[in-house]
GROMACS .gro file of C-alpha atoms in nm:
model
  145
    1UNK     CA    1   3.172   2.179   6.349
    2UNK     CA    2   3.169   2.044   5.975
    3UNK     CA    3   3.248   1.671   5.969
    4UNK     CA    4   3.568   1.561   5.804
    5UNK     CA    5   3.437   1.353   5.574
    6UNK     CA    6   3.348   1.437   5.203
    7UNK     CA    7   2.968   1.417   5.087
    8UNK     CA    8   2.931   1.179   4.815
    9UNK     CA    9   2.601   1.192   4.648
   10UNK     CA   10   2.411   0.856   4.643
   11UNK     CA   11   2.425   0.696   4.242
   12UNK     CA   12   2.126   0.740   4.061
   13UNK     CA   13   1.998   0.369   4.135
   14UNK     CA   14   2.034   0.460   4.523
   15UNK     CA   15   1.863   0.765   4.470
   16UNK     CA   16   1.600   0.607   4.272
   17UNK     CA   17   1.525   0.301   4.547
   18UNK     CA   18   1.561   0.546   4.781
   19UNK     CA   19   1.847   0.347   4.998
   20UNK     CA   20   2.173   0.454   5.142
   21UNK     CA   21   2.455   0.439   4.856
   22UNK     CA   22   2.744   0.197   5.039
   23UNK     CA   23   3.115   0.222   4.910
   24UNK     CA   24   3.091  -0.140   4.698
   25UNK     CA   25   2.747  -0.006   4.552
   26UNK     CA   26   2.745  -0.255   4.195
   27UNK     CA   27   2.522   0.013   4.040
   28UNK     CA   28   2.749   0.329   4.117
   29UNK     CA   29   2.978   0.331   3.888
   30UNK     CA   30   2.742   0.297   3.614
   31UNK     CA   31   2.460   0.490   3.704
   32UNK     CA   32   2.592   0.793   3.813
   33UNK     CA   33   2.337   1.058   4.003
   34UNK     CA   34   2.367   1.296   3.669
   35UNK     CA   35   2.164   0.999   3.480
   36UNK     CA   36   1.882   0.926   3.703
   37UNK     CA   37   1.647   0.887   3.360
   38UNK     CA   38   1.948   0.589   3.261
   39UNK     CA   39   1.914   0.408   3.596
   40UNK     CA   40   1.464   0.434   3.595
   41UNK     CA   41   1.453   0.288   3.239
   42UNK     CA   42   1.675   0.011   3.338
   43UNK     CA   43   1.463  -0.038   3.636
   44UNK     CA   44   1.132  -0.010   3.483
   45UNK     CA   45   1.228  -0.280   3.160
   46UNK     CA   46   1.449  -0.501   3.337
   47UNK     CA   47   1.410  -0.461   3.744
   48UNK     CA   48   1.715  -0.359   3.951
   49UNK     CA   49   1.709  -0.699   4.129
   50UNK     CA   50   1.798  -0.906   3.788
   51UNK     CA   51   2.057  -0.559   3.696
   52UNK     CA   52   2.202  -0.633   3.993
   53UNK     CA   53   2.224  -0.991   3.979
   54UNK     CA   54   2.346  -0.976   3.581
   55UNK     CA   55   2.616  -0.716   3.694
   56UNK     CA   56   2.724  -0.948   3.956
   57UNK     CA   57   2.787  -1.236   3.725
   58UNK     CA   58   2.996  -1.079   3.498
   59UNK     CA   59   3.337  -0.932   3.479
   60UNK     CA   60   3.435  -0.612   3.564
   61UNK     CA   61   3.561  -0.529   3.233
   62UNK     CA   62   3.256  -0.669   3.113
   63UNK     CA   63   3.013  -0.446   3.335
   64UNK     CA   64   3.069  -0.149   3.075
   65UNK     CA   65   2.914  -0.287   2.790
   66UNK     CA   66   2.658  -0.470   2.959
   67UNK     CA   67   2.506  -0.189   3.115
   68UNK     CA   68   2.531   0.066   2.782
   69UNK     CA   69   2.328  -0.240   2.639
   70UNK     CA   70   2.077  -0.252   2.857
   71UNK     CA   71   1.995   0.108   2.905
   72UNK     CA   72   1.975   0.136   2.509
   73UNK     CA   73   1.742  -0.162   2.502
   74UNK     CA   74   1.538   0.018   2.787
   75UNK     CA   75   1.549   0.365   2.576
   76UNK     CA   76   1.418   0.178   2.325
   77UNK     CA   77   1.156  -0.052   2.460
   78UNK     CA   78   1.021   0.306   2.703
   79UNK     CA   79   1.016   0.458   2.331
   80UNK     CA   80   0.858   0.125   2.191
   81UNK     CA   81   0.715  -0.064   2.378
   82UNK     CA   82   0.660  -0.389   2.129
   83UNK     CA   83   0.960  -0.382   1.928
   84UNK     CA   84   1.215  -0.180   2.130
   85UNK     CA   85   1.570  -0.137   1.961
   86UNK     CA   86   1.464  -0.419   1.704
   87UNK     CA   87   1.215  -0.143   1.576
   88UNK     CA   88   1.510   0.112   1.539
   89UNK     CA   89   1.740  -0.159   1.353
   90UNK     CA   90   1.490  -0.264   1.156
   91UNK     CA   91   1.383   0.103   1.044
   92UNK     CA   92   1.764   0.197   0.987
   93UNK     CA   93   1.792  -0.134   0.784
   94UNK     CA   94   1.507  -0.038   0.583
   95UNK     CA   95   1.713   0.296   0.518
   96UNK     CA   96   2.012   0.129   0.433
   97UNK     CA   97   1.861  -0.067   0.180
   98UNK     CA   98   1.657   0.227  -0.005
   99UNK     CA   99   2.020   0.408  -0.030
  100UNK     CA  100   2.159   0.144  -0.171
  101UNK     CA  101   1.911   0.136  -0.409
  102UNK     CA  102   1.970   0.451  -0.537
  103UNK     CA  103   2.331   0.405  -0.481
  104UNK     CA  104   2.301   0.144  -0.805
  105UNK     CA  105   2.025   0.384  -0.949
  106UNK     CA  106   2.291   0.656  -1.004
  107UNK     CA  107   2.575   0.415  -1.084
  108UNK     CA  108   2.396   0.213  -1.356
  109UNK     CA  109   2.322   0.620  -1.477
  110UNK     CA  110   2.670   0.709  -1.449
  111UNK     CA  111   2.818   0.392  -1.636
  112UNK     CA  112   2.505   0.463  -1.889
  113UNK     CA  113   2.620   0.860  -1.958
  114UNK     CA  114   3.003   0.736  -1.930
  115UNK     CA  115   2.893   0.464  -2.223
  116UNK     CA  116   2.710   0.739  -2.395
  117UNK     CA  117   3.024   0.999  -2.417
  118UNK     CA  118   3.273   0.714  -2.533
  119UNK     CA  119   3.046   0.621  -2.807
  120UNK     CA  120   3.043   0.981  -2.931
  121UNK     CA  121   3.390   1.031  -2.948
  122UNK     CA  122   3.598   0.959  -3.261
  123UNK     CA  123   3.939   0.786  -3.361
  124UNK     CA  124   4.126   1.088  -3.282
  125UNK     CA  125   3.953   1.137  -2.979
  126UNK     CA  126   3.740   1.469  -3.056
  127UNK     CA  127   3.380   1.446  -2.993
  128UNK     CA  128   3.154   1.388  -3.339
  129UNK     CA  129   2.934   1.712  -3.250
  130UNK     CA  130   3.239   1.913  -3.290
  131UNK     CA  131   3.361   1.724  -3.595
  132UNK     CA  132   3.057   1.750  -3.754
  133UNK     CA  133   2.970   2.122  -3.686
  134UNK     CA  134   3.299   2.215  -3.801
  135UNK     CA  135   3.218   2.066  -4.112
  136UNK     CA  136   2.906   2.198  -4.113
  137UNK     CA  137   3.028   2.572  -4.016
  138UNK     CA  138   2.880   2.559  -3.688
  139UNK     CA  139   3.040   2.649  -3.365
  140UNK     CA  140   3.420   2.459  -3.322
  141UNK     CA  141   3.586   2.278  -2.984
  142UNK     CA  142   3.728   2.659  -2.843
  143UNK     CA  143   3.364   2.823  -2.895
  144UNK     CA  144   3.441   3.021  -3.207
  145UNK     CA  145   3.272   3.013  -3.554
   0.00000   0.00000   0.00000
């Protein structure tokens, strides 16, 4: 006879201690069994003893963040092992700053062709080439001789 009871997989940090999942499990809601890579790079950078602790001592609409945190710092620091996340922000920030660099590379060349068309136009706002090859039979402002 099947028991009444619904099977409820254990989280991922159960799982991964290999202990019984109990219904106020801290970790449960925020390691659930489908990340068991989230909950062992947690474990392995910051221990599930001090998770558990820091998880304790905070509120529970503070849990959220702090354990997104800490399994991106863990990501990182399993990816890098000396400069963890710092590497990444430091690398995007390095990014950043080339862009912007050629950000002002392509505006100084903008305001430098913008400069160069308004000094070639003349008092009655028709571009010198064209006032000067119609003088000089050449090719006028519609294309035609």
């Amino acid at each position: 006879m099947a028991s009444s009871s619904s099977y409820n997989p254990p989280c991922a940090a159960c799982k991964f201690l290999r202990r019984k999942c109990m219904a106020g499990c801290i970790f449960s809601a925020y390691f659930p069994a489908e990340e068991p890579q989230k909950f062992a790079n947690v474990h392995k950078i910051f221990g599930a003893s001090n998770v558990g602790k820091l998880l304790h001592e905070l509120l529970p609409h503070q849990r959220d963040d702090a354990v997104n945190s800490l399994a991106y710092e863990a990501e990182a620091r399993v990816r890098d092992p000396v400069y963890g996340c710092i590497g990444a922000i430091s690398f995007l920030q390095s990014q950043v700053d080339r862009l912007q660099k050629e950000l002002d590379a392509a505006n100084a060349d903008l305001v430098r062709f913008a400069c160069n068309d308004n000094s070639q136009i003349g008092r009655n706002g028709v571009p010198w080439n064209h006032i000067y090859s119609n003088s000089y039979g050449g090719e006028g402002m519609d294309g035609s001789n």
